Short mmCIF file of C-alpha atoms and ligand atoms in Angstrom, two decimals:
data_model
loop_
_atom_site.label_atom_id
_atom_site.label_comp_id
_atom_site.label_asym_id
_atom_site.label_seq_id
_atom_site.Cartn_x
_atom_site.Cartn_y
_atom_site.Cartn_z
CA UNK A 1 -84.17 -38.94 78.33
CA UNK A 2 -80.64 -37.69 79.76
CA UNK A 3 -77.52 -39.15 78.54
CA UNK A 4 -74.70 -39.23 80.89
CA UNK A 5 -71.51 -40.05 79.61
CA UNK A 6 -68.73 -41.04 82.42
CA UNK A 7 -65.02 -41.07 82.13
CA UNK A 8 -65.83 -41.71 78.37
CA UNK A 9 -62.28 -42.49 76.70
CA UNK A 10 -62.11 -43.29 72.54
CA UNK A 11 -58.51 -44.40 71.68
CA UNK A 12 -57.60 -45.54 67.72
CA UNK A 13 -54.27 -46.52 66.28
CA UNK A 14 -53.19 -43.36 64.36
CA UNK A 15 -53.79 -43.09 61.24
CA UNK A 16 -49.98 -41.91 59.94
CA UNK A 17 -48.65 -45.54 60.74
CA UNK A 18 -45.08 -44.25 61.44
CA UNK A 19 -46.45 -42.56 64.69
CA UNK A 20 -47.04 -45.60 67.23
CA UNK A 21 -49.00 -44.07 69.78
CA UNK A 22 -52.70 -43.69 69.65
CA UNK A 23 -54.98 -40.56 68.97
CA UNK A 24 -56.85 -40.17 71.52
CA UNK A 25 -59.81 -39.27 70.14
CA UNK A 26 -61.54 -38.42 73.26
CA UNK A 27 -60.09 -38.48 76.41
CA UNK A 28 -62.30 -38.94 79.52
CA UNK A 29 -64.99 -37.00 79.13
CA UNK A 30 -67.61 -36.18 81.89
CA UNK A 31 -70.47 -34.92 81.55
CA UNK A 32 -74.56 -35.27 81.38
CA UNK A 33 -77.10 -34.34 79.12
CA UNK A 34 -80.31 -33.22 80.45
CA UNK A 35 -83.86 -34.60 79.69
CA UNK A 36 -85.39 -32.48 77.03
CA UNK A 37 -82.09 -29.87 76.31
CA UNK A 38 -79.88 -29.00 73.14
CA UNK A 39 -76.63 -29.34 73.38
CA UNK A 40 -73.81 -28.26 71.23
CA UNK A 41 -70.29 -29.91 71.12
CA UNK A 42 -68.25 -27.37 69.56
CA UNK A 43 -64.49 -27.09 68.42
CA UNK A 44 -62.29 -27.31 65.72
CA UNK A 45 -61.76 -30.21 63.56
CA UNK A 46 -60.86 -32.94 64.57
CA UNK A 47 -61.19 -32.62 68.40
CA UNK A 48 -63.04 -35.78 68.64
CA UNK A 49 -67.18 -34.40 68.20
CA UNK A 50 -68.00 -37.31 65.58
CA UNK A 51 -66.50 -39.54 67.92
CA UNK A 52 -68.15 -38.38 70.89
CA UNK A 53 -71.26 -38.57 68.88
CA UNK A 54 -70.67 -41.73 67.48
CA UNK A 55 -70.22 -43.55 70.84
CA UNK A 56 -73.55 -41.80 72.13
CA UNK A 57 -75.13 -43.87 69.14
CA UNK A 58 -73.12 -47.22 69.77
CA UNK A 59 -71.55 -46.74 66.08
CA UNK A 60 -67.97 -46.60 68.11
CA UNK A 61 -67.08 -48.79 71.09
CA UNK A 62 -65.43 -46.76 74.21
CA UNK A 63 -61.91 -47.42 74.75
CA UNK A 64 -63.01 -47.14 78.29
CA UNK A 65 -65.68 -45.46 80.30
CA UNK A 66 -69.31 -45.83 79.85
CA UNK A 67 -72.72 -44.09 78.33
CA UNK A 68 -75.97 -43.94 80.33
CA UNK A 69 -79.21 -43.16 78.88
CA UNK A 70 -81.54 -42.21 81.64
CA UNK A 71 -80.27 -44.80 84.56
CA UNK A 72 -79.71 -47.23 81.24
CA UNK A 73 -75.98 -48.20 81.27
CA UNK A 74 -76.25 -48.79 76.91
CA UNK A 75 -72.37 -49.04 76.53
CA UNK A 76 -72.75 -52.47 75.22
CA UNK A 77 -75.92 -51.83 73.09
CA UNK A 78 -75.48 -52.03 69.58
CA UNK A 79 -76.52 -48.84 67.51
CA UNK A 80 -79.92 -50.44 66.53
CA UNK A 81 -81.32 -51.20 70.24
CA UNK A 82 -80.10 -47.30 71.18
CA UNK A 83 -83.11 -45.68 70.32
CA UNK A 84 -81.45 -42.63 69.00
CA UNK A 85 -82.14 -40.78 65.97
CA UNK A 86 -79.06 -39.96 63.59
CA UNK A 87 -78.49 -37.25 61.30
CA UNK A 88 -75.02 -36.44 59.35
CA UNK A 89 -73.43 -33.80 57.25
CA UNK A 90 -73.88 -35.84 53.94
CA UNK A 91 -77.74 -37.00 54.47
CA UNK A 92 -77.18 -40.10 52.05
CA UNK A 93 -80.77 -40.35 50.87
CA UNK A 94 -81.74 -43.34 49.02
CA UNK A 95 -81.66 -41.70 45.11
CA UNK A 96 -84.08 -44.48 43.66
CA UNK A 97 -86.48 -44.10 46.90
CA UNK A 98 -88.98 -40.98 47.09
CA UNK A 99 -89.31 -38.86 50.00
CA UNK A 100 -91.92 -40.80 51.59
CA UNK A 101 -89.85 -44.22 51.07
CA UNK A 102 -86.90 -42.55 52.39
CA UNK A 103 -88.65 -41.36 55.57
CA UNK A 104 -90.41 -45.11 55.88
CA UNK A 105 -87.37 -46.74 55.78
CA UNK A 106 -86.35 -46.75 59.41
CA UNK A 107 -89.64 -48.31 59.93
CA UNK A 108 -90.06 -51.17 57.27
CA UNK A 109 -87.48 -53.27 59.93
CA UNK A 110 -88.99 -53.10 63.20
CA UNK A 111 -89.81 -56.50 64.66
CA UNK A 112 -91.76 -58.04 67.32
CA UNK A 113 -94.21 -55.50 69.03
CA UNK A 114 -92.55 -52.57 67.23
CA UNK A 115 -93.78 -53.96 63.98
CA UNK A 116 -96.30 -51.03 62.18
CA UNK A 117 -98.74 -52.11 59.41
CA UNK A 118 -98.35 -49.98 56.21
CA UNK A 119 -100.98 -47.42 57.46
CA UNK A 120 -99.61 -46.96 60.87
CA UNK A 121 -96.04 -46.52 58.68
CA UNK A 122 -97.59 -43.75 56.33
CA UNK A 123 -99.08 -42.01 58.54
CA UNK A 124 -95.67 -41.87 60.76
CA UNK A 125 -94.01 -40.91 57.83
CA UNK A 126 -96.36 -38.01 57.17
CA UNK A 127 -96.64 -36.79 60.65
CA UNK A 128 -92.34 -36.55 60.33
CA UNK A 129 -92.88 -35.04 57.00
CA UNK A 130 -95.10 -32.06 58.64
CA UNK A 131 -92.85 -31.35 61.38
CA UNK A 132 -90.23 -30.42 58.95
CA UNK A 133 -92.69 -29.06 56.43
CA UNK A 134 -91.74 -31.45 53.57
CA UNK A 135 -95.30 -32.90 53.46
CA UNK A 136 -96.25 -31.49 50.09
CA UNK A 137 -93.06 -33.30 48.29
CA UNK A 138 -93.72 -37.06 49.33
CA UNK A 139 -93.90 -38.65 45.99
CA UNK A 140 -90.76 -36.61 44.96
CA UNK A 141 -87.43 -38.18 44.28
CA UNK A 142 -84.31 -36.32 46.10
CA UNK A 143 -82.45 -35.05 43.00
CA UNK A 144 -85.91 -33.35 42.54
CA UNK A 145 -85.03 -31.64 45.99
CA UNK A 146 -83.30 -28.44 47.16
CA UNK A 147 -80.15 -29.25 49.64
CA UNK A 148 -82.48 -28.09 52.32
CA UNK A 149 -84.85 -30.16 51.01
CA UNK A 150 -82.91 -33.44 51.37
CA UNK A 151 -81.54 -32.49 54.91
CA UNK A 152 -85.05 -32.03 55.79
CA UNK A 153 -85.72 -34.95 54.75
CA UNK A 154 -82.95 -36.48 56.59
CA UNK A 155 -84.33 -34.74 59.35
CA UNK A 156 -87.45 -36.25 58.87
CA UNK A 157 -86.18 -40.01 58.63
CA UNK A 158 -84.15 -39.45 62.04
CA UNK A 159 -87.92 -38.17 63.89
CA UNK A 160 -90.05 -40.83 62.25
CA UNK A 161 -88.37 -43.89 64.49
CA UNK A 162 -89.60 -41.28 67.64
CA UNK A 163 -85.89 -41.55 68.87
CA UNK A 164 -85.61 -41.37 72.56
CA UNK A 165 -82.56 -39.32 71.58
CA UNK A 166 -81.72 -37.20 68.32
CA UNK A 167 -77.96 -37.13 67.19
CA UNK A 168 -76.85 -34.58 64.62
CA UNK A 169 -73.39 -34.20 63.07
CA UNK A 170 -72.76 -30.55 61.58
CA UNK A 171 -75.77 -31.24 59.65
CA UNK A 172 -76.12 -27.76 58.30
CA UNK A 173 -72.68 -27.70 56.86
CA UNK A 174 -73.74 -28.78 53.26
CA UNK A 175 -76.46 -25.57 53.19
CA UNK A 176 -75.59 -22.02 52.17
CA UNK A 177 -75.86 -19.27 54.46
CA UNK A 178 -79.47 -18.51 54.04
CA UNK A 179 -80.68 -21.88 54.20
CA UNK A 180 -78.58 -23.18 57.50
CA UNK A 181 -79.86 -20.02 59.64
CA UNK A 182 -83.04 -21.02 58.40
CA UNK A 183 -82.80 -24.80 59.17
CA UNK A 184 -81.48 -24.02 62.19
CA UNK A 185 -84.07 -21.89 63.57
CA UNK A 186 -86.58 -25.15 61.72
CA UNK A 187 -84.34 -27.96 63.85
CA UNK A 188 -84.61 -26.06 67.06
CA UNK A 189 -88.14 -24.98 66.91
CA UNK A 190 -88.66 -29.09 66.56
CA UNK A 191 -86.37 -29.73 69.22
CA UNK A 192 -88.28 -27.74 71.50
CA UNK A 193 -91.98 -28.57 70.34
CA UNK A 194 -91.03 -32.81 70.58
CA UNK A 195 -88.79 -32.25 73.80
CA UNK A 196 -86.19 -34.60 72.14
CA UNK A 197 -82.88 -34.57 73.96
CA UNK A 198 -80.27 -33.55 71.09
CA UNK A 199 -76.94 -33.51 70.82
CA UNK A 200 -75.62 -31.54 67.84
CA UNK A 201 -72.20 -31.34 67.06
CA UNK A 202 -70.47 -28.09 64.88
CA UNK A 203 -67.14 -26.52 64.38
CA UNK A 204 -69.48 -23.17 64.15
CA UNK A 205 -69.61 -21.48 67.58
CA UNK A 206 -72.49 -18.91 66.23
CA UNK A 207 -74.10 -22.16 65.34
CA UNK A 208 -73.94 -23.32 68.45
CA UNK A 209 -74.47 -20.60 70.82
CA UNK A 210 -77.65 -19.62 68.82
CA UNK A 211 -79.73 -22.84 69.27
CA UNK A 212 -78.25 -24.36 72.20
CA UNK A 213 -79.25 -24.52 76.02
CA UNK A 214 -75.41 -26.00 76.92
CA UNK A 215 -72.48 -25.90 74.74
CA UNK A 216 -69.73 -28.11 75.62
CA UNK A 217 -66.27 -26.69 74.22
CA UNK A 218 -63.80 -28.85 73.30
CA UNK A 219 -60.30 -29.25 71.72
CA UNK A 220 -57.66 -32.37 71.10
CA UNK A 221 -60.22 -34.53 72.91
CA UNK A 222 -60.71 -32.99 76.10
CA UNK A 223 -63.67 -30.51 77.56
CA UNK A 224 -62.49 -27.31 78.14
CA UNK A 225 -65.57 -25.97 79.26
CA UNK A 226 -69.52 -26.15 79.72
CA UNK A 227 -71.82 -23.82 80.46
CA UNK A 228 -74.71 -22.12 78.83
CA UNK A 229 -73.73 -20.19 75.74
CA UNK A 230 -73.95 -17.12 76.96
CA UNK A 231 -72.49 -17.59 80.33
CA UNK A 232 -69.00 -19.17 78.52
CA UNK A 233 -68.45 -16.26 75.89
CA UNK A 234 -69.08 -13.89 79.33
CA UNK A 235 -66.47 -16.47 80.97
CA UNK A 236 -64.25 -18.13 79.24
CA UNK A 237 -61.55 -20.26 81.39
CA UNK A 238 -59.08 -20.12 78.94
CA UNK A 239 -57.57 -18.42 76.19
CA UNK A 240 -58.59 -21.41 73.97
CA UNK A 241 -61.98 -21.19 74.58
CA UNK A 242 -62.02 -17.16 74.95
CA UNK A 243 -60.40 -17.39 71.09
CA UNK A 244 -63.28 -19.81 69.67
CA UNK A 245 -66.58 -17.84 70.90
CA UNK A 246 -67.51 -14.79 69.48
CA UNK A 247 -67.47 -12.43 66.18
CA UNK A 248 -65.60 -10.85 65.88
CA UNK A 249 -62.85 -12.78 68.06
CA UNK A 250 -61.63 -11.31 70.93
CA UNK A 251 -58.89 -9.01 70.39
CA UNK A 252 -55.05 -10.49 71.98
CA UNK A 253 -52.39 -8.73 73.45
CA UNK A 254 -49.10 -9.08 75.21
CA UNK A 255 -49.75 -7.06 78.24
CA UNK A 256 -48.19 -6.94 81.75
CA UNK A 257 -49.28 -6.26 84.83
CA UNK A 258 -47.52 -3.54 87.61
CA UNK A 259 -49.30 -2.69 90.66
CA UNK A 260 -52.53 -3.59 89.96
CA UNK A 261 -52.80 -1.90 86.93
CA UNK A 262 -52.59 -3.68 83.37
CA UNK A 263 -50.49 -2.01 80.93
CA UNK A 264 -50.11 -2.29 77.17
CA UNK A 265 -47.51 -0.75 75.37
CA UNK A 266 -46.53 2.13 78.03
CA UNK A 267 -50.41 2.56 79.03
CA UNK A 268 -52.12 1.83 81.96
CA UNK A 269 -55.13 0.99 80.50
CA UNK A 270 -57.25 -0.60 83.83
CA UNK A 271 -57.04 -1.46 87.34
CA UNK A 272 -56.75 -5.00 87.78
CA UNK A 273 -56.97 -5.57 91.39
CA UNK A 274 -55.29 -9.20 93.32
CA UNK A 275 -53.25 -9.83 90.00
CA UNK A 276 -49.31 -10.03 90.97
CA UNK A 277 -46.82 -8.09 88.99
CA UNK A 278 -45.28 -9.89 85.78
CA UNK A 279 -45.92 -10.63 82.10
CA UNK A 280 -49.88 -11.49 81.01
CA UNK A 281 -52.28 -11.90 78.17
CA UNK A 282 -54.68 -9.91 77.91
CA UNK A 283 -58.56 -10.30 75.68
CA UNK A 284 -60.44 -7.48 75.03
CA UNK A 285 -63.87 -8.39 73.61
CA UNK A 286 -64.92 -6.28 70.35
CA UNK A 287 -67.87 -4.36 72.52
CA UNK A 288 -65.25 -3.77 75.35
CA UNK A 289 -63.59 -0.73 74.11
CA UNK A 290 -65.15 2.51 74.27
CA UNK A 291 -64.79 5.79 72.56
CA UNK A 292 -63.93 8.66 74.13
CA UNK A 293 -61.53 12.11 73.63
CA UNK A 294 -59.81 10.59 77.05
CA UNK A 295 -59.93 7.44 77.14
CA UNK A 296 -56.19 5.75 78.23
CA UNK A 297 -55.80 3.18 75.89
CA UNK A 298 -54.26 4.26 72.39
CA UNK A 299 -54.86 2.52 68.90
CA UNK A 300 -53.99 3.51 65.62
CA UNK A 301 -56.84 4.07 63.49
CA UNK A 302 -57.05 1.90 59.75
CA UNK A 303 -60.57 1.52 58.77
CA UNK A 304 -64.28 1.63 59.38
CA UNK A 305 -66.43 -1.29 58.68
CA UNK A 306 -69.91 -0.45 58.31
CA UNK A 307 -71.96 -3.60 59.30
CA UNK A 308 -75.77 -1.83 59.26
CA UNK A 309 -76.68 -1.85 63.41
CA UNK A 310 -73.23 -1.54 64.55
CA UNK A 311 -69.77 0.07 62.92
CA UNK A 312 -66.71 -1.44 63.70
CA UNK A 313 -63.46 0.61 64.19
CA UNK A 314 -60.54 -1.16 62.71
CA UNK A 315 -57.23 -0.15 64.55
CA UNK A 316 -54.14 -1.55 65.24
CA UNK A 317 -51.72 -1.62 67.88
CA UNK A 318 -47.77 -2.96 68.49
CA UNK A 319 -48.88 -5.30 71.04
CA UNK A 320 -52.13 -6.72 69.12
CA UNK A 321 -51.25 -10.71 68.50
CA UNK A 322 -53.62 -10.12 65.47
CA UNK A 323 -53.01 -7.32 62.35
CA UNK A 324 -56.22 -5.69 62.76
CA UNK A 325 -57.90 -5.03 66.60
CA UNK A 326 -61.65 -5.04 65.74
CA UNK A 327 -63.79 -2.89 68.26
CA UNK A 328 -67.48 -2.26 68.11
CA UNK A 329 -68.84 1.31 69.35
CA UNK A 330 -72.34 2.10 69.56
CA UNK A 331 -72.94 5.30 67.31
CA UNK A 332 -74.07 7.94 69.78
CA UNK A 333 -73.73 11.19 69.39
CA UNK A 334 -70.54 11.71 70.92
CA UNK A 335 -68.98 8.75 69.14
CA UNK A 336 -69.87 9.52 65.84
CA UNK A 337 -68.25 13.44 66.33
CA UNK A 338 -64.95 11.75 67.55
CA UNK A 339 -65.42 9.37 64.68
CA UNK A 340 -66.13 12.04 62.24
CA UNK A 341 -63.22 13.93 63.45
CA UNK A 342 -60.67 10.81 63.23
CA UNK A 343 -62.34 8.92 59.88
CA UNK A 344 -62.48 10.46 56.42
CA UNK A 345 -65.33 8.22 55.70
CA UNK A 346 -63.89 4.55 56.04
CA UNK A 347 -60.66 5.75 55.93
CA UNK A 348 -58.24 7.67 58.65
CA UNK A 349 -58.18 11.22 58.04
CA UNK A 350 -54.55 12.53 57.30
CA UNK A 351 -54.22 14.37 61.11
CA UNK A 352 -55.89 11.76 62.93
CA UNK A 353 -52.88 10.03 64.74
CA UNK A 354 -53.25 9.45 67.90
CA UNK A 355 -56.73 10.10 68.28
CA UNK A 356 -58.47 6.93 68.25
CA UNK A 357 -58.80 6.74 72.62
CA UNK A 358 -60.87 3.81 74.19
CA UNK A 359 -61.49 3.63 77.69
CA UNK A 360 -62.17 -0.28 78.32
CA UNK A 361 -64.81 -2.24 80.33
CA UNK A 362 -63.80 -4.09 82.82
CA UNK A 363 -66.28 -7.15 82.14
CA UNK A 364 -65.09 -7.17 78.69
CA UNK A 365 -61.08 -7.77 79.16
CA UNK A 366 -60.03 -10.98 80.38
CA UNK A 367 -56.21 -11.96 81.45
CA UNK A 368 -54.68 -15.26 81.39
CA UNK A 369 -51.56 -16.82 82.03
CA UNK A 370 -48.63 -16.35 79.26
CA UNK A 371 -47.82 -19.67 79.49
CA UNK A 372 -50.83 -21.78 80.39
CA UNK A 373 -53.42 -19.93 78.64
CA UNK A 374 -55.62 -20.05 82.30
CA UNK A 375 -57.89 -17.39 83.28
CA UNK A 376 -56.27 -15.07 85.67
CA UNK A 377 -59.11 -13.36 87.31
CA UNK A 378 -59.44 -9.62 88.96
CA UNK A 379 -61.65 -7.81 90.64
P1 ADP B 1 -64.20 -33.99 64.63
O1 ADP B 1 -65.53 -34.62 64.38
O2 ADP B 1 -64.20 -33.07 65.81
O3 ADP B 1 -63.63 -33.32 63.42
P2 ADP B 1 -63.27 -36.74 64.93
O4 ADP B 1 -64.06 -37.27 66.08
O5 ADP B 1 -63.72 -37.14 63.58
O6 ADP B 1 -63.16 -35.15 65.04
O7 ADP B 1 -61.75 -37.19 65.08
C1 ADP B 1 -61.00 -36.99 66.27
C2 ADP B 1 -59.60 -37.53 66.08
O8 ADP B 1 -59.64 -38.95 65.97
C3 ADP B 1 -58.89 -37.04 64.83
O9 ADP B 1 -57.54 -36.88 65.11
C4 ADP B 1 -59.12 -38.16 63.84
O10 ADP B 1 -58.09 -38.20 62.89
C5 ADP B 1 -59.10 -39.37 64.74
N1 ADP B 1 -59.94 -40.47 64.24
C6 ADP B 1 -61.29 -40.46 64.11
N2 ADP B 1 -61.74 -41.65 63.65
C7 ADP B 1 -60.65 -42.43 63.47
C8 ADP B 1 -60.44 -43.79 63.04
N3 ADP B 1 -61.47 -44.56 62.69
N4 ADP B 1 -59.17 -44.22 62.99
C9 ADP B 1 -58.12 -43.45 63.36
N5 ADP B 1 -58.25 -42.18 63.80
C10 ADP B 1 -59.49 -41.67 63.85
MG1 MG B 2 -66.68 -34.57 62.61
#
């Protein structure tokens, strides 16, 4: 079922009492979920993705604006009538309940039509358990659990009511590394195989660019941008959302551009055609620079990070925003004789100043406005 939410406003009386006006929590947001998709609300605490979430499930009232599901307007629906399927960071299982009475729980209340015998609720309850492969640990208690464990089972209580519409708040956020790339690749692989439209929320942007089909960026309330993952870290419209995608982050600069050519520090470094003279800032995405003996743009060399499949070259420069620039070569030949000549294994060998050259790819630097932050875009 899509989920459209229009002009969608959440206002609450701030919390420091000595500031009058309200937070806006989230401030007219557009947009539509389609039928059957993943998508990922993303941005830094406290941008307003637990509310957005919570007035998909009717747990918060709109200030103004309204929620559709399908042609449904459900803005007045309380949570219960919704349909949806909710799952937080803190999966609050019952402690005195085992896994199968947690899962059942959701069901022991329906009324009317939707009431389910005992059988009809145990088998449910097993058929969730399976798709999250906790059907082996029914008659377990959840201190008898793993943390994955319980948010599976979490999981598993959300799918057993067959929501129309499954709701996740950073629910990986309590797992250690291992475990959340594993339950992630889990809650997508059930996302796909039940078709269940899914909104999952996470301050995470690998998080969310790996399982999503749309990721919705967002800061202070407001959409900044949507677009498939892949197509938003290619192009950002902002600084803001440039800064949030990607590892490493996109490398800053105080640039300028004169006659259609971008300089930092005293070097032209790329043609930036249709861009008027004056002050800019300039992004240059890790796998934008590349080595080479005469390449235009300068760094000084500090370190080399080994990460396996890749190296990174850590440099810096004066006009870097950040202390380190971070810059990710592919180790071809070539490269790794210029890095042999310039490294002393990690470290920059005594006569390398100077050396470390990158020419840049154009598809890989991005400008924006000094002031605004806005994408200034070149050909
Ligand atoms: P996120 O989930 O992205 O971290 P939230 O949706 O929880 O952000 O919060 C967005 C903003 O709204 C924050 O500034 C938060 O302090 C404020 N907020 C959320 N809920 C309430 C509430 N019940 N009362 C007052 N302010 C709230
Ligand atoms: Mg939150």
């Amino acid at each position: 079922m899509k989920v459209v939410l229009d002009h969608l406003t959440k206002k609450f009386p701030n919390r420091n009492k000595k500031i009058k006006e309200d937070v806006i929590a989230v401030n007219d947001f557009t947009f539509e979920i389609p039928d059957g998709k993943l998508v990922g609300l993303l941005g830094p605490s406290g941008c307003g993705k637990s509310t957005t979430l919570n007035l998909i499930s009717g747990l918060e009232k709109p200030t103004s604006g309204k929620v559709y599901f399908g042609e449904t307007d459900v803005t007045e629906l309380p949570p219960e009538n919704r349909g949806v399927g909710l799952v937080f960071q803190n999966y609050a299982l019952y402690p005195h309940l085992t896994v199968r009475q947690n899962i059942i729980f959701p069901l022991e209340n329906l009324k009317g039509d939707q009431k389910l015998t005992k059988q009809e609720m145990n088998d449910r309850a097993l058929e969730a358990a399976r798709m999250v492969q906790i059907h082996e640990l029914m008659d377990r208690k959840p201190n008898e659990l793993s943390g994955g464990q319980q948010q599976r089972v979490a999981i598993a209580r959300a799918l057993v009511k067959m929501p129309g519409i499954l709701l996740l708040d950073e629910p990986l956020s309590n797992l250690d590394a291992r475990l959340r790339l594993q339950t992630r690749e889990e809650l997508r692989r059930i996302q796909t195989s039940t078709g269940i439209t899914t909104v999952f929320v996470t301050h995470d942007q690998e998080e969310a660019m790996s399982i999503s089909d749309m990721i919705v960026v967002m800061k202070d309330g407001v959409i900044h941008q949507i677009g498939k993952p892949q197509q938003v870290y290619d192009d950002p419209v902002n600084l803001f959302v440039a800064k949030f995608l990607g590892t490493p982050p996109i490398n800053v600069f105080a640039a300028r551009v004169e006659k259609e050519k971008l300089y930092i520090g005293e070097e032209a470094v790329l043609d930036v055609h249709g861009v008027a003279d004056g002050p800019v800032t300039a992004g240059i995405r890790p796998e934008g620079f590349l080595l080479s003996k005469d390449g235009e743009f300068t760094c000084e060399p500090s370190s080399l990070e080994v990460m396996g499949r890749d190296t990174s070259i850590v440099s810096t420069h004066s006009a870097c925003e950040a202390p380190a620039i971070r810059s990710i070569v592919i180790a071809g030949e070539e490269e790794v004789k210029l890095l042999d000549e310039i490294f002393d294994g990690v470290r920059p060998a005594p006569e390398s100043k100077g050396k470390l050259k990158f020419h840049l790819r154009p598809g890989k630097v991005h400008l924006f406005d000094v002031s605004t932050g806005d994408r200034i875009r070149f050909s």
